[in-house]
Coordinates of C-alpha atoms and ligand atoms in Angstrom, one line a residue:
M1 CA 0.1 36.2 55.8
K2 CA 0.0 34.9 52.3
K3 CA -3.4 34.1 50.9
I4 CA -5.9 36.9 51.3
L5 CA -9.5 37.1 50.1
I6 CA -10.8 40.6 49.4
T7 CA -14.6 40.7 48.8
G8 CA -16.2 43.5 46.7
G9 CA -12.9 44.4 45.0
A10 CA -14.6 45.4 41.8
G11 CA -16.6 48.1 43.6
F12 CA -15.6 51.7 44.5
I13 CA -13.6 51.3 47.8
G14 CA -12.7 47.6 47.2
S15 CA -10.9 48.4 43.9
H16 CA -8.6 50.8 45.7
V17 CA -8.0 48.3 48.5
V18 CA -7.2 45.5 46.0
R19 CA -4.8 47.8 44.1
R20 CA -3.1 48.8 47.3
F21 CA -2.6 45.2 48.6
V22 CA -1.6 43.8 45.2
T23 CA 1.0 46.5 44.6
Q24 CA 2.3 46.9 48.2
Y25 CA 2.6 43.2 49.0
P26 CA 4.0 41.3 45.9
T27 CA 4.5 38.2 48.1
Y28 CA 0.8 37.9 49.0
E29 CA -1.7 36.1 46.8
I30 CA -4.7 38.4 46.6
Y31 CA -8.0 36.9 45.6
N32 CA -10.7 39.4 44.6
L33 CA -14.2 37.9 45.0
D34 CA -17.0 40.0 43.5
A35 CA -20.5 39.2 42.1
L36 CA -20.2 42.1 39.6
T37 CA -23.6 43.6 40.5
Y38 CA -24.5 46.9 39.0
A39 CA -21.9 48.5 41.3
G40 CA -19.1 46.1 40.4
N41 CA -16.9 46.9 37.4
L42 CA -13.7 45.1 36.3
E43 CA -12.6 48.3 34.5
N44 CA -12.0 49.7 38.0
I45 CA -9.0 47.4 38.4
S46 CA -7.9 46.7 34.8
D47 CA -4.5 48.2 35.5
I48 CA -3.5 45.5 37.9
E49 CA -5.3 42.4 36.5
H50 CA -2.1 41.1 34.8
L51 CA 0.0 41.0 38.0
P52 CA 1.0 37.5 39.1
N53 CA -0.2 37.8 42.7
Y54 CA -3.8 38.8 41.7
T55 CA -6.7 36.5 40.9
F56 CA -10.3 37.6 40.2
I57 CA -13.2 35.2 41.1
K58 CA -16.7 36.0 40.1
G59 CA -19.1 34.8 42.8
D60 CA -21.8 35.6 45.3
I61 CA -21.0 35.8 49.0
T62 CA -24.5 34.6 49.7
D63 CA -24.0 31.3 48.0
V64 CA -23.3 28.8 50.8
D65 CA -21.9 25.9 48.9
F66 CA -19.8 28.1 46.7
I67 CA -18.2 30.0 49.6
N68 CA -17.5 26.9 51.6
A69 CA -15.8 25.2 48.7
L70 CA -13.8 28.4 47.9
F71 CA -12.5 28.6 51.5
Q72 CA -11.7 24.9 51.6
Q73 CA -9.9 25.1 48.3
H74 CA -7.7 28.2 49.0
Q75 CA -7.4 28.0 52.8
F76 CA -7.3 31.9 53.0
E77 CA -5.4 33.3 56.0
G78 CA -7.0 36.7 55.9
V79 CA -10.3 38.1 54.7
V80 CA -11.0 41.8 54.0
H81 CA -14.7 42.0 53.6
L82 CA -16.1 44.9 51.6
A83 CA -18.8 43.3 49.4
A84 CA -22.2 44.9 50.2
E85 CA -25.2 46.7 48.9
S86 CA -24.1 50.2 49.7
H87 CA -26.6 52.8 48.7
V88 CA -29.1 54.2 51.2
D89 CA -31.7 55.2 48.6
R90 CA -31.7 51.7 47.1
S91 CA -32.1 50.2 50.6
I92 CA -35.3 52.2 51.0
T93 CA -36.9 50.7 47.9
D94 CA -35.4 47.2 48.3
P95 CA -34.5 46.5 51.9
L96 CA -34.5 42.7 51.6
S97 CA -31.6 42.6 49.2
F98 CA -29.6 44.5 51.8
V99 CA -30.4 41.9 54.4
K100 CA -29.4 39.1 52.0
T101 CA -26.1 40.5 51.0
N102 CA -25.0 42.5 54.0
V103 CA -26.2 40.3 56.8
F104 CA -26.5 36.8 55.3
G105 CA -23.5 37.2 53.0
T106 CA -21.4 38.3 56.0
M107 CA -22.6 35.4 58.1
N108 CA -21.8 33.0 55.3
L109 CA -18.2 34.3 55.1
L110 CA -17.9 34.1 58.9
N111 CA -19.0 30.5 58.9
A112 CA -16.6 29.5 56.2
A113 CA -13.7 31.3 57.9
K114 CA -14.6 29.7 61.3
T115 CA -14.7 26.2 59.7
I116 CA -11.3 26.4 58.0
W117 CA -9.6 28.2 60.9
K118 CA -11.1 26.0 63.6
D119 CA -8.0 24.8 65.3
H120 CA -5.5 27.2 63.8
L121 CA -6.6 30.8 64.8
E122 CA -3.0 32.1 65.1
G123 CA -2.2 34.6 62.4
K124 CA -5.7 34.6 60.9
R125 CA -7.8 37.7 60.6
F126 CA -11.3 38.5 59.5
Y127 CA -11.5 42.3 58.7
H128 CA -15.0 43.6 58.3
I129 CA -15.4 47.0 56.6
S130 CA -18.3 49.0 58.0
T131 CA -19.7 52.5 58.1
D132 CA -20.3 55.3 60.5
E133 CA -24.0 55.2 59.6
V134 CA -24.5 52.4 62.2
Y135 CA -24.3 55.0 64.9
G136 CA -27.3 56.8 63.6
S137 CA -27.7 60.6 63.5
L138 CA -25.9 63.3 65.5
G139 CA -27.4 66.7 66.4
A140 CA -25.5 69.9 65.8
T141 CA -22.6 68.9 68.1
G142 CA -20.7 65.8 69.1
L143 CA -18.7 63.1 67.3
F144 CA -19.1 59.3 66.9
T145 CA -16.5 57.4 68.9
E146 CA -15.9 53.6 68.9
T147 CA -18.2 53.4 72.0
T148 CA -21.1 55.3 70.7
P149 CA -24.2 53.0 70.9
Y150 CA -25.5 51.7 67.6
D151 CA -28.7 53.4 66.5
P152 CA -29.2 52.8 62.7
N153 CA -32.0 54.6 60.9
S154 CA -32.0 53.3 57.3
P155 CA -32.3 49.7 56.1
Y156 CA -28.7 50.1 54.8
S157 CA -27.3 51.1 58.1
A158 CA -29.4 48.6 60.0
S159 CA -28.1 45.8 57.8
K160 CA -24.5 47.0 58.3
A161 CA -25.1 47.3 62.1
S162 CA -26.4 43.7 62.1
S163 CA -23.4 42.4 60.2
D164 CA -21.1 44.2 62.7
H165 CA -22.9 42.6 65.6
F166 CA -22.5 39.1 64.0
V167 CA -18.7 39.7 63.4
R168 CA -18.3 40.7 67.1
A169 CA -20.5 37.7 68.2
Y170 CA -18.3 35.3 66.3
G171 CA -15.3 36.8 68.0
E172 CA -16.8 36.4 71.5
T173 CA -18.5 33.0 70.9
Y174 CA -16.0 31.2 68.7
G175 CA -12.8 33.2 69.3
L176 CA -12.7 34.3 65.6
P177 CA -9.9 36.9 65.3
Y178 CA -11.6 40.0 63.8
V179 CA -11.2 43.7 63.4
I180 CA -14.0 46.2 62.3
T181 CA -13.6 49.7 61.0
N182 CA -16.4 52.2 60.7
C183 CA -15.7 54.9 58.1
S184 CA -17.3 58.1 57.1
N185 CA -18.4 59.0 53.5
N186 CA -15.8 58.3 50.9
Y187 CA -15.2 60.1 47.6
G188 CA -12.8 59.8 44.8
P189 CA -12.1 58.0 41.5
N190 CA -14.4 55.0 40.4
H191 CA -17.3 56.1 42.7
F192 CA -20.6 55.0 41.2
P193 CA -22.7 58.0 40.1
E194 CA -25.6 57.2 42.4
K195 CA -23.9 58.8 45.4
L196 CA -23.8 62.6 45.9
I197 CA -20.4 63.7 44.6
P198 CA -20.1 61.5 41.4
L199 CA -23.8 61.9 40.6
F200 CA -23.5 65.7 40.7
I201 CA -20.2 65.7 38.7
H202 CA -22.0 63.6 36.1
N203 CA -25.0 65.9 36.1
I204 CA -22.9 69.1 35.9
I205 CA -21.0 67.7 32.9
N206 CA -24.4 67.0 31.2
H207 CA -26.1 70.2 32.3
K208 CA -28.7 68.2 34.3
P209 CA -30.4 69.3 37.5
L210 CA -28.6 68.7 40.8
P211 CA -31.2 67.1 43.1
V212 CA -30.5 68.4 46.6
Y213 CA -32.6 66.5 49.2
G214 CA -34.6 68.6 51.6
D215 CA -33.1 71.9 52.7
G216 CA -29.5 70.7 51.9
K217 CA -28.4 71.3 55.5
Y218 CA -27.5 67.7 56.1
T219 CA -23.9 67.2 57.2
R220 CA -21.4 64.5 56.3
D221 CA -17.7 63.9 57.0
W222 CA -15.8 63.2 53.7
L223 CA -12.7 61.1 53.3
Y224 CA -10.6 60.6 50.1
V225 CA -10.9 56.9 49.1
I226 CA -7.2 56.3 48.8
D227 CA -6.7 57.5 52.4
H228 CA -9.4 54.9 53.4
A229 CA -7.5 52.2 51.5
I230 CA -4.3 53.2 53.4
A231 CA -6.1 53.0 56.7
I232 CA -7.5 49.6 55.8
D233 CA -3.9 48.4 55.0
L234 CA -2.7 49.7 58.4
V235 CA -5.6 48.2 60.4
F236 CA -5.3 44.8 58.6
H237 CA -1.6 44.6 59.5
Q238 CA -1.4 46.5 62.8
G239 CA -4.9 46.7 64.3
K240 CA -5.6 44.8 67.5
N241 CA -7.8 41.7 67.4
H242 CA -11.4 42.2 68.6
E243 CA -11.1 46.0 68.2
T244 CA -13.1 48.6 66.3
Y245 CA -11.5 51.7 64.8
N246 CA -13.4 54.7 63.5
I247 CA -12.0 56.3 60.3
G248 CA -12.9 59.8 59.2
G249 CA -11.6 62.8 57.3
F250 CA -11.8 65.5 60.1
N251 CA -13.8 67.1 57.3
E252 CA -17.5 68.0 57.8
W253 CA -19.5 69.7 55.1
Q254 CA -23.2 70.6 54.8
N255 CA -24.4 69.2 51.5
I256 CA -25.3 72.6 50.1
D257 CA -21.9 74.0 50.8
L258 CA -20.2 71.0 49.3
V259 CA -22.4 71.2 46.2
Q260 CA -21.6 74.9 45.8
L261 CA -17.8 74.2 46.0
L262 CA -18.2 71.4 43.5
C263 CA -20.1 73.7 41.1
Q264 CA -17.4 76.4 41.4
K265 CA -14.6 73.9 40.7
M266 CA -16.4 72.2 37.9
D267 CA -17.1 75.6 36.2
E268 CA -13.3 76.3 36.4
K269 CA -12.3 72.9 35.0
L270 CA -14.9 73.0 32.2
G271 CA -14.1 76.5 31.3
R272 CA -17.7 77.6 32.0
S273 CA -18.3 81.1 33.4
A274 CA -18.5 81.4 37.2
G275 CA -22.0 80.8 38.5
T276 CA -23.1 78.5 35.7
S277 CA -23.5 75.2 37.5
V278 CA -25.0 76.5 40.7
Q279 CA -28.1 77.3 38.6
L280 CA -28.6 73.6 38.2
I281 CA -29.3 73.2 41.9
S282 CA -32.8 71.9 42.4
Y283 CA -34.2 71.2 45.9
V284 CA -36.2 68.0 45.8
K285 CA -38.3 65.9 48.2
D286 CA -36.3 64.7 51.2
R287 CA -35.0 61.2 51.7
P288 CA -37.2 59.4 54.3
G289 CA -35.4 58.9 57.6
H290 CA -32.6 61.2 56.4
D291 CA -29.8 61.3 59.1
L292 CA -29.0 64.9 59.9
R293 CA -25.3 64.7 60.7
Y294 CA -22.5 62.2 60.7
A295 CA -19.1 63.2 62.2
I296 CA -16.3 60.9 63.3
D297 CA -13.8 61.1 66.1
A298 CA -10.8 59.3 64.4
S299 CA -8.4 59.9 67.2
K300 CA -8.1 56.2 68.1
I301 CA -6.6 55.2 64.8
Q302 CA -4.6 58.4 64.7
N303 CA -3.1 57.9 68.2
E304 CA -2.7 54.1 68.1
L305 CA -1.7 53.5 64.5
G306 CA -0.4 56.8 63.4
W307 CA -3.0 57.2 60.5
E308 CA -4.3 60.5 59.3
P309 CA -5.7 61.7 55.9
S310 CA -2.9 62.6 53.4
V311 CA -4.8 65.0 51.2
T312 CA -7.0 68.0 52.0
F313 CA -10.6 68.0 50.8
E314 CA -9.8 70.6 48.2
E315 CA -6.9 68.5 46.8
G316 CA -9.0 65.3 46.9
L317 CA -12.0 67.0 45.2
E318 CA -9.7 68.4 42.4
Q319 CA -8.2 65.0 41.8
T320 CA -11.7 63.4 41.8
I321 CA -13.0 65.9 39.3
D322 CA -9.9 65.5 37.1
W323 CA -10.4 61.7 37.1
Y324 CA -14.0 62.0 36.0
L325 CA -13.2 64.5 33.3
S326 CA -10.5 62.2 31.9
N327 CA -12.5 59.0 32.2
E328 CA -15.5 59.8 30.1
K329 CA -15.7 56.3 28.8
W330 CA -16.0 54.8 32.3
L331 CA -18.8 57.2 33.1
Q332 CA -20.6 56.3 29.8
H333 CA -20.3 52.6 30.5
V334 CA -21.7 52.8 34.1
T335 CA -24.5 55.2 33.2
S336 CA -25.9 53.1 30.4
G337 CA -28.4 50.3 30.9
E338 CA -29.8 49.7 34.4
Y339 CA -28.6 53.1 35.6
Q340 CA -31.1 54.9 33.3
Q341 CA -34.0 53.0 34.9
Y342 CA -32.7 53.6 38.4
Y343 CA -32.3 57.3 37.7
Q344 CA -35.8 57.6 36.2
K345 CA -37.4 55.9 39.2
Q346 CA -35.4 57.7 41.9
Y347 CA -35.6 61.3 40.5
S348 CA -38.6 61.6 38.2
Ligands
LIG401 P1 -19.9 49.6 46.1 O1 -21.4 49.5 46.0 O2 -19.2 50.5 45.2 O3 -19.3 48.2 45.8 C1 -19.8 47.0 46.4 C2 -19.1 45.8 45.6 O4 -19.7 44.6 46.2 C3 -19.5 45.8 44.1 O5 -18.3 45.5 43.4 C4 -20.5 44.6 44.0 O6 -20.4 43.9 42.8 C5 -20.0 43.7 45.2 N1 -21.1 42.9 45.7 C6 -22.4 43.3 46.0 N2 -23.1 42.2 46.4 C7 -22.3 41.1 46.3 C8 -22.5 39.7 46.6 N3 -23.6 39.2 47.0 N4 -21.4 38.9 46.4 C9 -20.2 39.4 46.0 N5 -20.0 40.7 45.7 C10 -21.0 41.5 45.9 O7 -19.6 49.9 47.6 P2 -18.4 50.8 48.3 O8 -18.9 52.2 48.4 O9 -17.1 50.5 47.6 O10 -18.4 50.2 49.7 C11 -17.6 49.0 50.1 C12 -17.8 48.7 51.5 O11 -17.4 49.8 52.3 C13 -19.3 48.4 51.9 O12 -19.2 47.3 52.8 C14 -19.8 49.7 52.6 O13 -20.8 49.4 53.5 C15 -18.5 50.2 53.2 N6 -18.5 51.7 53.4 C16 -18.7 52.5 52.3 C17 -18.6 53.9 52.5 C18 -18.8 54.8 51.3 O14 -18.8 56.0 51.5 N7 -19.0 54.3 50.1 C19 -18.2 54.4 53.7 C20 -18.0 53.5 54.8 C21 -18.1 52.1 54.6
LIG402 P1 -25.0 59.7 49.7 O1 -23.8 60.0 48.8 O2 -26.1 58.8 49.2 O3 -24.3 59.0 51.0 P2 -25.0 58.7 52.5 O4 -26.4 58.8 52.4 O5 -24.5 57.3 52.7 O6 -24.4 59.7 53.4 O7 -25.6 61.0 50.2 C1 -24.7 62.0 50.9 C2 -25.6 63.1 51.3 O8 -26.2 63.8 50.1 C3 -26.9 62.7 52.1 O9 -27.2 63.7 53.1 C4 -28.0 62.6 51.1 C5 -27.6 63.7 50.1 N1 -28.0 63.5 48.7 C6 -28.7 64.5 48.0 O10 -29.0 65.6 48.5 N2 -29.1 64.3 46.7 C7 -28.8 63.1 46.1 O11 -29.2 62.9 44.9 C8 -28.1 62.1 46.8 C9 -27.7 60.8 46.1 C10 -27.7 62.4 48.1

C-alpha cells in the first residue's frame, strides 16, 4: 500500500499512529486529515512534519463535497479512521455533535472509499478505530470479547457503536474491506487534560482539587498509547478483513487506586513530601450513566497477531508523568482559552 489517509492525526492517539506510520514506512505517503477541533493540536506531531512522506490536510470529515473531492484527488489505498469526538462528559452535554462527527463523519468516509474502490477492492482497507465502551458495562467479573453484544450507555459510546455497525454493514452490503478494533482506555503523552490521568496530573502540578466521580470504585483497563499505535500498525497490515479485534492492557484499576498511585508518583517526581497530593482528592457528583467496569479479553490479537503490551503500567505511568513535567508549554497552550470555560462548566 502506498497512499494512506489517517484521520484525527492531530489528536492524542492519532498523533502516535501518524508518527508510527510515517517513521516505520518511508515508502508510504501518509496524509493526516484533521479539523483541529479543541482536541487537535499540530504541536503533537511537530517532530515529523518535515518528513517527505507526510502531508497534513486541515478538513472536516463531515463535509461531503470536500471528502469526496479529497478521495478522488488522492485515490487513497488505505484509511485509518480515528477522527472523533472522544470525551464521555462532553457527549452528555452535547450529544448531537457526537452523532455528527462519529456517525455521519464515518458514513461520509465510508461512502467516499466505496466510490473510489468500487471495482478495485483488492489491496484496499478501511480500518475503523473504536472503543471497548460500545460493549456497555461489566459487573464485578467477566471480560469483553469480540462477540460480546453491543450495549452502549453514553451518547459517546452509542455514537461509536453506531459507526461500528455502519462499517460492518458496508462490509456486508458492498463488500468494503474493513477491520475494526475496540480498545480500552489509553494513557500517555499528548493526552488532552479533560480525561482522568492528564487532568489529574495537571491539577496536581497546580495544587488543584482532584474531582473523583461518585465513590471512585469504577474500574477501567489502561493501555499505554504507544502500545495501541503498535497494535494498530499490526492490525492494519496483518489483520483479517471483516474482523474485529479487542485491544487492552490486561491492566484493570479502580479509579481511586489509580489516583492514589498517581498522587504518590507525582509527589516523588515533584519533590513534595509523601501524602501531599492525596489530600487534593475531592469526591464529586457522579457522571450520569457511569459505566461500572470495562475489562478486555485481548487474547484474539495476542494469539492471532502476536501483540501484547510492551510496558508495564508503572513504567508507562512514569513515562507519562515525565512527559507532562517536561512539556509545560504544551500543557499551558492546551489549557488556555476554551479549556477554561469547559473546566468551569464541568466542575464548578
Ligand atoms: P482526541 O479527542 O484526542 O482526538 C480526536 C481528533 O479528531 C482531534 O485531533 C480532532 O481535531 C479530530 N476531529 C474531531 N472532529 C473532527 C472532524 N469532524 N473532522 C476531522 N477531524 C476531527 O481522541 P483520541 O483519544 O485520540 O481518540 C482517537 C480515536 O480512538 C477515537 O475514534 C476514539 O473513539 C478512539 N478511542 C479512544 C480511546 C481513548 O482512551 N482515548 C480508547 C479507545 C478508542
Ligand atoms: P475518562 O478518562 O473520562 O475515560 P472514560 O470515561 O472514557 O472511561 O474517565 C475514566 C474514569 O475516571 C471514569 O470512570 C470516569 C472517571 N473520572 C473521574 O472520576 N473524574 C474526572 O474528572 C474524570 C474526567 C473522569
